[in-house]
Backbone as JSON Lines, residues from 0, in Angstrom:
{"i":0,"aa":"M","n":[29.14,0.72,-1.46],"ca":[27.79,0.24,-1.19],"c":[26.85,1.45,-1.09]}
{"i":1,"aa":"P","n":[25.66,1.39,-1.72],"ca":[24.72,2.51,-1.65],"c":[24.21,2.68,-0.22]}
{"i":2,"aa":"R","n":[23.74,3.88,0.07],"ca":[23.21,4.19,1.41],"c":[22.0,3.31,1.7]}
{"i":3,"aa":"F","n":[21.97,2.75,2.9],"ca":[20.91,1.85,3.33],"c":[19.97,2.64,4.23]}
{"i":4,"aa":"D","n":[19.0,3.34,3.63],"ca":[18.14,4.27,4.36],"c":[16.72,3.7,4.46]}
{"i":5,"aa":"I","n":[16.32,3.33,5.66],"ca":[15.0,2.73,5.87],"c":[14.02,3.68,6.52]}
{"i":6,"aa":"T","n":[14.44,4.89,6.84],"ca":[13.59,5.83,7.57],"c":[12.24,6.02,6.89]}
{"i":7,"aa":"G","n":[12.24,6.16,5.58],"ca":[11.0,6.38,4.85],"c":[10.09,5.16,4.82]}
{"i":8,"aa":"Q","n":[10.59,4.02,5.24],"ca":[9.81,2.77,5.2],"c":[9.19,2.43,6.55]}
{"i":9,"aa":"L","n":[9.53,3.17,7.59],"ca":[9.08,2.82,8.94],"c":[7.56,2.78,9.08]}
{"i":10,"aa":"G","n":[6.85,3.72,8.44],"ca":[5.39,3.72,8.53],"c":[4.78,2.44,7.99]}
{"i":11,"aa":"S","n":[5.23,2.02,6.81],"ca":[4.73,0.78,6.22],"c":[5.07,-0.42,7.09]}
{"i":12,"aa":"L","n":[6.29,-0.45,7.58],"ca":[6.71,-1.57,8.42],"c":[5.89,-1.64,9.7]}
{"i":13,"aa":"R","n":[5.64,-0.49,10.31],"ca":[4.85,-0.47,11.55],"c":[3.4,-0.87,11.3]}
{"i":14,"aa":"R","n":[2.82,-0.36,10.21],"ca":[1.42,-0.72,9.9],"c":[1.3,-2.22,9.65]}
{"i":15,"aa":"Y","n":[2.24,-2.77,8.88],"ca":[2.19,-4.19,8.56],"c":[2.4,-5.02,9.82]}
{"i":16,"aa":"A","n":[3.35,-4.63,10.64],"ca":[3.6,-5.35,11.88],"c":[2.39,-5.28,12.8]}
{"i":17,"aa":"R","n":[1.72,-4.12,12.84],"ca":[0.51,-3.98,13.68],"c":[-0.6,-4.9,13.18]}
{"i":18,"aa":"S","n":[-0.7,-4.99,11.87],"ca":[-1.7,-5.88,11.29],"c":[-1.42,-7.34,11.63]}
{"i":19,"aa":"L","n":[-0.16,-7.71,11.63],"ca":[0.21,-9.09,11.92],"c":[0.06,-9.43,13.4]}
{"i":20,"aa":"T","n":[0.5,-8.53,14.27],"ca":[0.57,-8.85,15.69],"c":[-0.68,-8.49,16.48]}
{"i":21,"aa":"R","n":[-1.47,-7.54,15.95],"ca":[-2.67,-7.08,16.62],"c":[-2.38,-6.34,17.93]}
{"i":22,"aa":"N","n":[-1.16,-5.88,18.11],"ca":[-0.77,-5.23,19.36],"c":[0.35,-4.25,19.07]}
{"i":23,"aa":"S","n":[0.18,-3.0,19.48],"ca":[1.17,-1.95,19.16],"c":[2.54,-2.25,19.74]}
{"i":24,"aa":"A","n":[2.59,-2.71,20.98],"ca":[3.89,-3.0,21.59],"c":[4.58,-4.16,20.88]}
{"i":25,"aa":"D","n":[3.83,-5.22,20.58],"ca":[4.41,-6.35,19.86],"c":[4.84,-5.94,18.45]}
{"i":26,"aa":"A","n":[4.07,-5.05,17.84],"ca":[4.41,-4.57,16.5],"c":[5.73,-3.82,16.53]}
{"i":27,"aa":"E","n":[5.92,-2.97,17.53],"ca":[7.19,-2.23,17.64],"c":[8.35,-3.2,17.84]}
{"i":28,"aa":"D","n":[8.15,-4.23,18.68],"ca":[9.19,-5.24,18.88],"c":[9.51,-5.97,17.58]}
{"i":29,"aa":"L","n":[8.45,-6.31,16.83],"ca":[8.64,-7.01,15.56],"c":[9.41,-6.14,14.57]}
{"i":30,"aa":"V","n":[9.07,-4.87,14.47],"ca":[9.78,-3.96,13.56],"c":[11.24,-3.86,13.97]}
{"i":31,"aa":"Q","n":[11.48,-3.72,15.26],"ca":[12.87,-3.62,15.73],"c":[13.65,-4.88,15.38]}
{"i":32,"aa":"D","n":[13.06,-6.05,15.63],"ca":[13.73,-7.31,15.29],"c":[14.0,-7.39,13.79]}
{"i":33,"aa":"A","n":[13.02,-6.98,13.0],"ca":[13.18,-7.02,11.55],"c":[14.27,-6.07,11.08]}
{"i":34,"aa":"L","n":[14.34,-4.89,11.68],"ca":[15.37,-3.93,11.29],"c":[16.77,-4.43,11.65]}
{"i":35,"aa":"V","n":[16.89,-5.1,12.78],"ca":[18.18,-5.7,13.13],"c":[18.56,-6.75,12.09]}
{"i":36,"aa":"R","n":[17.6,-7.59,11.72],"ca":[17.86,-8.6,10.69],"c":[18.24,-7.93,9.37]}
{"i":37,"aa":"A","n":[17.52,-6.89,9.0],"ca":[17.8,-6.2,7.74],"c":[19.21,-5.6,7.76]}
{"i":38,"aa":"Y","n":[19.57,-4.99,8.88],"ca":[20.9,-4.39,8.97],"c":[21.98,-5.46,8.88]}
{"i":39,"aa":"E","n":[21.77,-6.56,9.58],"ca":[22.75,-7.65,9.55],"c":[22.87,-8.27,8.15]}
{"i":40,"aa":"R","n":[21.8,-8.23,7.39],"ca":[21.78,-8.86,6.07],"c":[21.73,-7.84,4.94]}
{"i":41,"aa":"R","n":[22.11,-6.6,5.23],"ca":[22.02,-5.53,4.23],"c":[22.83,-5.84,2.99]}
{"i":42,"aa":"S","n":[23.88,-6.64,3.11],"ca":[24.69,-6.98,1.94],"c":[23.94,-7.88,0.96]}
{"i":43,"aa":"T","n":[22.84,-8.51,1.41],"ca":[22.07,-9.37,0.51],"c":[21.04,-8.59,-0.29]}
{"i":44,"aa":"F","n":[20.83,-7.32,0.08],"ca":[19.86,-6.5,-0.66],"c":[20.47,-6.04,-1.98]}
{"i":45,"aa":"R","n":[19.74,-6.3,-3.06],"ca":[20.19,-5.85,-4.39],"c":[19.81,-4.39,-4.55]}
{"i":46,"aa":"S","n":[20.78,-3.57,-4.92],"ca":[20.51,-2.13,-5.05],"c":[19.44,-1.84,-6.09]}
{"i":47,"aa":"S","n":[19.21,-2.77,-7.01],"ca":[18.15,-2.58,-8.0],"c":[16.79,-3.09,-7.5]}
{"i":48,"aa":"G","n":[16.8,-3.69,-6.3],"ca":[15.57,-4.26,-5.75],"c":[14.7,-3.21,-5.09]}
{"i":49,"aa":"N","n":[13.52,-3.65,-4.66],"ca":[12.56,-2.79,-3.99],"c":[12.8,-2.88,-2.48]}
{"i":50,"aa":"L","n":[13.33,-1.81,-1.88],"ca":[13.67,-1.81,-0.46],"c":[12.45,-2.07,0.41]}
{"i":51,"aa":"R","n":[11.33,-1.45,0.08],"ca":[10.1,-1.61,0.88],"c":[9.64,-3.06,0.89]}
{"i":52,"aa":"A","n":[9.61,-3.67,-0.28],"ca":[9.17,-5.08,-0.35],"c":[10.15,-5.98,0.4]}
{"i":53,"aa":"W","n":[11.44,-5.69,0.28],"ca":[12.46,-6.49,0.96],"c":[12.27,-6.38,2.47]}
{"i":54,"aa":"L","n":[12.05,-5.17,2.97],"ca":[11.86,-4.97,4.4],"c":[10.55,-5.59,4.89]}
{"i":55,"aa":"L","n":[9.48,-5.47,4.09],"ca":[8.22,-6.1,4.47],"c":[8.36,-7.61,4.53]}
{"i":56,"aa":"S","n":[9.17,-8.18,3.62],"ca":[9.43,-9.62,3.66],"c":[10.13,-10.01,4.95]}
{"i":57,"aa":"I","n":[11.07,-9.19,5.36],"ca":[11.79,-9.48,6.6],"c":[10.84,-9.4,7.8]}
{"i":58,"aa":"V","n":[9.96,-8.4,7.81],"ca":[8.97,-8.29,8.89],"c":[8.09,-9.54,8.89]}
{"i":59,"aa":"H","n":[7.64,-9.93,7.72],"ca":[6.78,-11.12,7.61],"c":[7.5,-12.37,8.13]}
{"i":60,"aa":"N","n":[8.72,-12.57,7.68],"ca":[9.48,-13.75,8.1],"c":[9.81,-13.72,9.59]}
{"i":61,"aa":"A","n":[10.1,-12.55,10.13],"ca":[10.36,-12.44,11.57],"c":[9.1,-12.8,12.35]}
{"i":62,"aa":"F","n":[7.96,-12.39,11.84],"ca":[6.7,-12.73,12.5],"c":[6.46,-14.24,12.48]}
{"i":63,"aa":"I","n":[6.64,-14.86,11.34],"ca":[6.45,-16.31,11.22],"c":[7.42,-17.05,12.13]}
{"i":64,"aa":"D","n":[8.66,-16.61,12.18],"ca":[9.64,-17.23,13.07],"c":[9.2,-17.12,14.52]}
{"i":65,"aa":"G","n":[8.65,-15.96,14.88],"ca":[8.17,-15.76,16.24],"c":[7.03,-16.7,16.6]}
{"i":66,"aa":"I","n":[6.13,-16.92,15.65],"ca":[5.01,-17.84,15.9],"c":[5.53,-19.24,16.16]}
{"i":67,"aa":"R","n":[6.5,-19.64,15.36],"ca":[7.04,-20.99,15.48],"c":[7.8,-21.18,16.8]}
{"i":68,"aa":"S","n":[8.41,-20.14,17.31],"ca":[9.27,-20.3,18.49],"c":[8.55,-20.02,19.8]}
{"i":69,"aa":"R","n":[7.37,-19.4,19.78],"ca":[6.68,-19.06,21.04],"c":[5.36,-19.82,21.16]}
{"i":70,"aa":"K","n":[5.14,-20.37,22.32],"ca":[3.89,-21.06,22.62],"c":[2.86,-20.11,23.2]}
{"i":71,"aa":"S","n":[3.26,-18.91,23.58],"ca":[2.37,-17.98,24.26],"c":[1.57,-17.09,23.3]}
{"i":72,"aa":"E","n":[1.61,-17.37,22.02],"ca":[0.89,-16.53,21.04],"c":[-0.61,-16.46,21.34]}
{"i":73,"aa":"A","n":[-1.18,-17.57,21.72],"ca":[-2.63,-17.58,21.99],"c":[-2.99,-16.65,23.14]}
{"i":74,"aa":"A","n":[-2.16,-16.59,24.17],"ca":[-2.43,-15.71,25.3],"c":[-2.37,-14.24,24.88]}
{"i":75,"aa":"R","n":[-1.42,-13.87,24.02],"ca":[-1.33,-12.49,23.54],"c":[-2.53,-12.12,22.67]}
{"i":76,"aa":"I","n":[-2.99,-13.04,21.85],"ca":[-4.15,-12.76,21.0],"c":[-5.38,-12.54,21.88]}
{"i":77,"aa":"E","n":[-5.54,-13.37,22.9],"ca":[-6.66,-13.19,23.82],"c":[-6.62,-11.83,24.47]}
{"i":78,"aa":"Q","n":[-5.44,-11.43,24.93],"ca":[-5.29,-10.12,25.57],"c":[-5.61,-8.99,24.6]}
{"i":79,"aa":"A","n":[-5.15,-9.1,23.34],"ca":[-5.42,-8.06,22.35],"c":[-6.92,-7.96,22.06]}
{"i":80,"aa":"E","n":[-7.6,-9.1,21.98],"ca":[-9.05,-9.08,21.75],"c":[-9.78,-8.47,22.95]}
{"i":81,"aa":"Y","n":[-9.31,-8.76,24.16],"ca":[-9.91,-8.17,25.35],"c":[-9.78,-6.65,25.32]}
{"i":82,"aa":"L","n":[-8.6,-6.15,24.96],"ca":[-8.4,-4.71,24.89],"c":[-9.24,-4.08,23.78]}
{"i":83,"aa":"A","n":[-9.38,-4.77,22.65],"ca":[-10.19,-4.23,21.55],"c":[-11.66,-4.14,21.98]}
{"i":84,"aa":"D","n":[-12.15,-5.17,22.68],"ca":[-13.53,-5.14,23.15],"c":[-13.76,-4.01,24.14]}
{"i":85,"aa":"A","n":[-12.78,-3.73,25.0],"ca":[-12.92,-2.67,26.0],"c":[-13.01,-1.29,25.34]}
{"i":86,"aa":"N","n":[-12.49,-1.15,24.15],"ca":[-12.5,0.15,23.47],"c":[-13.71,0.35,22.56]}
{"i":87,"aa":"M","n":[-14.68,-0.56,22.56],"ca":[-15.79,-0.47,21.63],"c":[-16.96,0.37,22.15]}
{"i":88,"aa":"D","n":[-16.89,0.89,23.35],"ca":[-18.0,1.67,23.88],"c":[-17.93,3.1,23.36]}
{"i":89,"aa":"A","n":[-18.2,3.28,22.07],"ca":[-18.16,4.61,21.46],"c":[-19.59,5.09,21.24]}
{"i":90,"aa":"P","n":[-19.86,6.38,21.51],"ca":[-21.22,6.88,21.35],"c":[-21.62,7.11,19.89]}
{"i":91,"aa":"Q","n":[-20.68,7.31,19.0],"ca":[-21.02,7.61,17.61],"c":[-21.16,6.32,16.8]}
{"i":92,"aa":"E","n":[-22.15,6.31,15.95],"ca":[-22.42,5.13,15.12],"c":[-21.22,4.77,14.26]}
{"i":93,"aa":"H","n":[-20.57,5.78,13.68],"ca":[-19.42,5.48,12.81],"c":[-18.26,4.89,13.61]}
{"i":94,"aa":"S","n":[-18.09,5.29,14.85],"ca":[-17.02,4.72,15.68],"c":[-17.31,3.26,15.99]}
{"i":95,"aa":"I","n":[-18.57,2.97,16.25],"ca":[-18.96,1.59,16.51],"c":[-18.73,0.74,15.27]}
{"i":96,"aa":"R","n":[-19.12,1.27,14.13],"ca":[-18.96,0.54,12.87],"c":[-17.49,0.28,12.57]}
{"i":97,"aa":"L","n":[-16.66,1.29,12.77],"ca":[-15.23,1.14,12.54],"c":[-14.64,0.09,13.48]}
{"i":98,"aa":"A","n":[-15.08,0.1,14.72],"ca":[-14.61,-0.9,15.68],"c":[-15.03,-2.3,15.25]}
{"i":99,"aa":"Q","n":[-16.23,-2.44,14.69],"ca":[-16.7,-3.74,14.22],"c":[-15.86,-4.24,13.05]}
{"i":100,"aa":"V","n":[-15.55,-3.34,12.12],"ca":[-14.72,-3.72,10.98],"c":[-13.33,-4.11,11.46]}
{"i":101,"aa":"R","n":[-12.78,-3.32,12.36],"ca":[-11.45,-3.61,12.92],"c":[-11.45,-4.98,13.6]}
{"i":102,"aa":"E","n":[-12.48,-5.23,14.4],"ca":[-12.58,-6.51,15.11],"c":[-12.67,-7.67,14.11]}
{"i":103,"aa":"A","n":[-13.47,-7.5,13.07],"ca":[-13.61,-8.55,12.06],"c":[-12.28,-8.79,11.34]}
{"i":104,"aa":"F","n":[-11.57,-7.7,11.03],"ca":[-10.26,-7.82,10.36],"c":[-9.29,-8.6,11.24]}
{"i":105,"aa":"F","n":[-9.23,-8.27,12.54],"ca":[-8.3,-8.94,13.43],"c":[-8.71,-10.39,13.73]}
{"i":106,"aa":"K","n":[-9.96,-10.74,13.48],"ca":[-10.4,-12.13,13.68],"c":[-10.07,-13.02,12.48]}
{"i":107,"aa":"L","n":[-9.68,-12.4,11.37],"ca":[-9.3,-13.2,10.21],"c":[-8.07,-14.02,10.55]}
{"i":108,"aa":"P","n":[-7.94,-15.21,9.96],"ca":[-6.71,-15.98,10.16],"c":[-5.5,-15.16,9.68]}
{"i":109,"aa":"E","n":[-4.36,-15.39,10.3],"ca":[-3.16,-14.61,10.02],"c":[-2.84,-14.54,8.53]}
{"i":110,"aa":"E","n":[-2.95,-15.66,7.82],"ca":[-2.62,-15.67,6.4],"c":[-3.52,-14.74,5.59]}
{"i":111,"aa":"Q","n":[-4.82,-14.76,5.91],"ca":[-5.77,-13.91,5.2],"c":[-5.56,-12.44,5.58]}
{"i":112,"aa":"R","n":[-5.37,-12.18,6.87],"ca":[-5.17,-10.82,7.35],"c":[-3.91,-10.21,6.74]}
{"i":113,"aa":"S","n":[-2.86,-11.0,6.7],"ca":[-1.59,-10.54,6.14],"c":[-1.74,-10.22,4.66]}
{"i":114,"aa":"A","n":[-2.34,-11.11,3.91],"ca":[-2.51,-10.91,2.47],"c":[-3.37,-9.68,2.19]}
{"i":115,"aa":"L","n":[-4.48,-9.55,2.89],"ca":[-5.36,-8.4,2.68],"c":[-4.67,-7.1,3.07]}
{"i":116,"aa":"H","n":[-3.92,-7.11,4.15],"ca":[-3.2,-5.91,4.58],"c":[-2.21,-5.45,3.51]}
{"i":117,"aa":"L","n":[-1.42,-6.39,3.0],"ca":[-0.41,-6.02,2.01],"c":[-1.02,-5.39,0.77]}
{"i":118,"aa":"V","n":[-2.15,-5.9,0.33],"ca":[-2.77,-5.4,-0.9],"c":[-3.65,-4.18,-0.64]}
{"i":119,"aa":"A","n":[-4.52,-4.26,0.36],"ca":[-5.5,-3.19,0.58],"c":[-4.93,-1.99,1.34]}
{"i":120,"aa":"I","n":[-4.03,-2.21,2.27],"ca":[-3.52,-1.11,3.09],"c":[-2.17,-0.62,2.58]}
{"i":121,"aa":"E","n":[-1.27,-1.55,2.29],"ca":[0.06,-1.15,1.81],"c":[0.07,-0.85,0.32]}
{"i":122,"aa":"G","n":[-0.96,-1.28,-0.4],"ca":[-1.06,-0.97,-1.82],"c":[-0.12,-1.77,-2.71]}
{"i":123,"aa":"L","n":[0.36,-2.91,-2.22],"ca":[1.23,-3.73,-3.06],"c":[0.4,-4.44,-4.13]}
{"i":124,"aa":"T","n":[1.03,-4.71,-5.24],"ca":[0.35,-5.52,-6.26],"c":[0.23,-6.94,-5.73]}
{"i":125,"aa":"Y","n":[-0.66,-7.72,-6.34],"ca":[-0.81,-9.1,-5.91],"c":[0.51,-9.85,-6.03]}
{"i":126,"aa":"S","n":[1.22,-9.65,-7.12],"ca":[2.47,-10.39,-7.31],"c":[3.52,-9.97,-6.29]}
{"i":127,"aa":"R","n":[3.6,-8.68,-5.97],"ca":[4.57,-8.2,-4.97],"c":[4.18,-8.72,-3.59]}
{"i":128,"aa":"A","n":[2.89,-8.71,-3.27],"ca":[2.42,-9.21,-1.98],"c":[2.7,-10.71,-1.85]}
{"i":129,"aa":"A","n":[2.53,-11.45,-2.94],"ca":[2.84,-12.89,-2.92],"c":[4.32,-13.09,-2.66]}
{"i":130,"aa":"E","n":[5.14,-12.26,-3.28],"ca":[6.59,-12.33,-3.07],"c":[6.95,-12.03,-1.62]}
{"i":131,"aa":"V","n":[6.35,-10.99,-1.05],"ca":[6.61,-10.61,0.34],"c":[6.2,-11.75,1.28]}
{"i":132,"aa":"S","n":[5.05,-12.37,1.01],"ca":[4.53,-13.45,1.86],"c":[5.23,-14.77,1.62]}
{"i":133,"aa":"G","n":[5.91,-14.89,0.5],"ca":[6.59,-16.14,0.19],"c":[5.65,-17.25,-0.23]}
{"i":134,"aa":"V","n":[4.53,-16.87,-0.89],"ca":[3.56,-17.86,-1.35],"c":[3.29,-17.64,-2.84]}
{"i":135,"aa":"P","n":[2.79,-18.66,-3.54],"ca":[2.43,-18.48,-4.94],"c":[1.3,-17.45,-5.1]}
{"i":136,"aa":"L","n":[1.25,-16.81,-6.26],"ca":[0.25,-15.79,-6.55],"c":[-1.17,-16.31,-6.33]}
{"i":137,"aa":"G","n":[-1.45,-17.5,-6.81],"ca":[-2.79,-18.08,-6.65],"c":[-3.18,-18.26,-5.2]}
{"i":138,"aa":"T","n":[-2.23,-18.66,-4.38],"ca":[-2.49,-18.82,-2.95],"c":[-2.84,-17.48,-2.32]}
{"i":139,"aa":"L","n":[-2.06,-16.45,-2.67],"ca":[-2.34,-15.11,-2.14],"c":[-3.73,-14.65,-2.56]}
{"i":140,"aa":"M","n":[-4.07,-14.82,-3.82],"ca":[-5.37,-14.39,-4.32],"c":[-6.5,-15.14,-3.61]}
{"i":141,"aa":"S","n":[-6.29,-16.42,-3.36],"ca":[-7.29,-17.22,-2.66],"c":[-7.47,-16.71,-1.23]}
{"i":142,"aa":"R","n":[-6.37,-16.38,-0.57],"ca":[-6.46,-15.86,0.8],"c":[-7.19,-14.53,0.84]}
{"i":143,"aa":"I","n":[-6.91,-13.68,-0.13],"ca":[-7.59,-12.39,-0.19],"c":[-9.08,-12.59,-0.45]}
{"i":144,"aa":"G","n":[-9.4,-13.51,-1.34],"ca":[-10.81,-13.8,-1.63],"c":[-11.55,-14.29,-0.4]}
{"i":145,"aa":"R","n":[-10.92,-15.19,0.36],"ca":[-11.56,-15.7,1.58],"c":[-11.7,-14.59,2.63]}
{"i":146,"aa":"A","n":[-10.68,-13.74,2.73],"ca":[-10.74,-12.63,3.69],"c":[-11.88,-11.69,3.34]}
{"i":147,"aa":"R","n":[-11.98,-11.33,2.08],"ca":[-13.04,-10.41,1.66],"c":[-14.42,-11.04,1.87]}
{"i":148,"aa":"A","n":[-14.53,-12.34,1.6],"ca":[-15.81,-13.02,1.81],"c":[-16.19,-13.0,3.3]}
{"i":149,"aa":"A","n":[-15.22,-13.21,4.17],"ca":[-15.49,-13.18,5.61],"c":[-15.92,-11.79,6.05]}
{"i":150,"aa":"L","n":[-15.27,-10.76,5.51],"ca":[-15.65,-9.39,5.86],"c":[-17.03,-9.04,5.3]}
{"i":151,"aa":"R","n":[-17.35,-9.53,4.09],"ca":[-18.69,-9.3,3.54],"c":[-19.75,-9.98,4.41]}
{"i":152,"aa":"E","n":[-19.44,-11.17,4.89],"ca":[-20.38,-11.88,5.77],"c":[-20.62,-11.07,7.04]}
{"i":153,"aa":"M","n":[-19.56,-10.48,7.56],"ca":[-19.69,-9.62,8.73],"c":[-20.57,-8.41,8.39]}
{"i":154,"aa":"E","n":[-20.38,-7.87,7.22],"ca":[-21.16,-6.71,6.76],"c":[-22.65,-7.06,6.7]}
{"i":155,"aa":"D","n":[-22.96,-8.27,6.24],"ca":[-24.36,-8.67,6.13],"c":[-25.03,-8.82,7.49]}
{"i":156,"aa":"T","n":[-24.26,-9.16,8.51],"ca":[-24.84,-9.35,9.84],"c":[-24.67,-8.12,10.73]}
{"i":157,"aa":"A","n":[-23.92,-7.12,10.29],"ca":[-23.6,-5.95,11.12],"c":[-24.8,-5.07,11.48]}
{"i":158,"aa":"P","n":[-25.74,-4.79,10.59],"ca":[-26.81,-3.86,10.98],"c":[-27.57,-4.28,12.23]}
{"i":159,"aa":"A","n":[-27.84,-5.55,12.37],"ca":[-28.58,-6.01,13.55],"c":[-27.74,-5.79,14.81]}
{"i":160,"aa":"R","n":[-26.44,-6.06,14.72],"ca":[-25.56,-5.85,15.87],"c":[-25.44,-4.37,16.19]}
{"i":161,"aa":"A","n":[-25.26,-3.54,15.19],"ca":[-25.05,-2.1,15.41],"c":[-26.28,-1.48,16.06]}
{"i":162,"aa":"K","n":[-27.48,-1.87,15.61],"ca":[-28.69,-1.29,16.16],"c":[-28.88,-1.66,17.62]}
{"i":163,"aa":"S","n":[-28.42,-2.82,18.01],"ca":[-28.61,-3.23,19.39],"c":[-27.73,-2.42,20.33]}
{"i":164,"aa":"H","n":[-26.67,-1.77,19.8],"ca":[-25.78,-0.96,20.62],"c":[-26.24,0.49,20.7]}
{"i":165,"aa":"L","n":[-27.17,0.9,19.87],"ca":[-27.55,2.31,19.79],"c":[-28.88,2.55,20.51]}
{"i":166,"aa":"R","n":[-29.01,3.75,21.03],"ca":[-30.29,4.14,21.62],"c":[-30.56,5.58,21.26]}
{"i":167,"aa":"I","n":[-31.82,5.94,21.19],"ca":[-32.21,7.31,20.86],"c":[-32.17,8.14,22.12]}
{"i":168,"aa":"V","n":[-31.53,9.3,22.02],"ca":[-31.4,10.2,23.17],"c":[-32.15,11.48,22.85]}
{"i":169,"aa":"G","n":[-32.87,12.0,23.81],"ca":[-33.56,13.26,23.61],"c":[-35.07,13.11,23.67]}
{"i":170,"aa":"D","n":[-35.77,14.14,23.18],"ca":[-37.23,14.22,23.22],"c":[-37.85,13.17,22.32]}
{"i":171,"aa":"Q","n":[-38.77,12.43,22.84],"ca":[-39.45,11.36,22.09],"c":[-40.78,11.8,21.52]}
{"i":172,"aa":"S","n":[-41.11,13.11,21.53],"ca":[-42.42,13.57,21.07],"c":[-42.58,13.58,19.59]}
């Protein structure tokens, strides 16, 4: 059996898990659960297959399984949003803008957030991302389209919000 080396995939797995869970601690737990599953099922991995996509699929499926089995998901999302809001008091305009984009991304429905993350952040092709998500290509493309439209809508309303958070400091002469 070929060597089963996932060390080089940990960054992608952690980023994807963070995108799904919206919480660093939950993301680490999800990656750990997924790695246990991957190790237990390593014999099902085809040596000619894409290890990264296979592992991302396991992370995705572990996340979906967790949603189905836990009723407390809503409480964790509320807590994550509370923590994100507490971190938005940044003095620099670009920090505020980045926080707004991050907040808008995390407010996307899980399906849209997941699809956009796989394509825009992980750099997977649409077909590979659809495979990882376990959905048809058209469904993935539709989710990405809706996610991008929601982020564009946020972009259109952002200047008014950003200006209300900023104030001029210094000499007014």
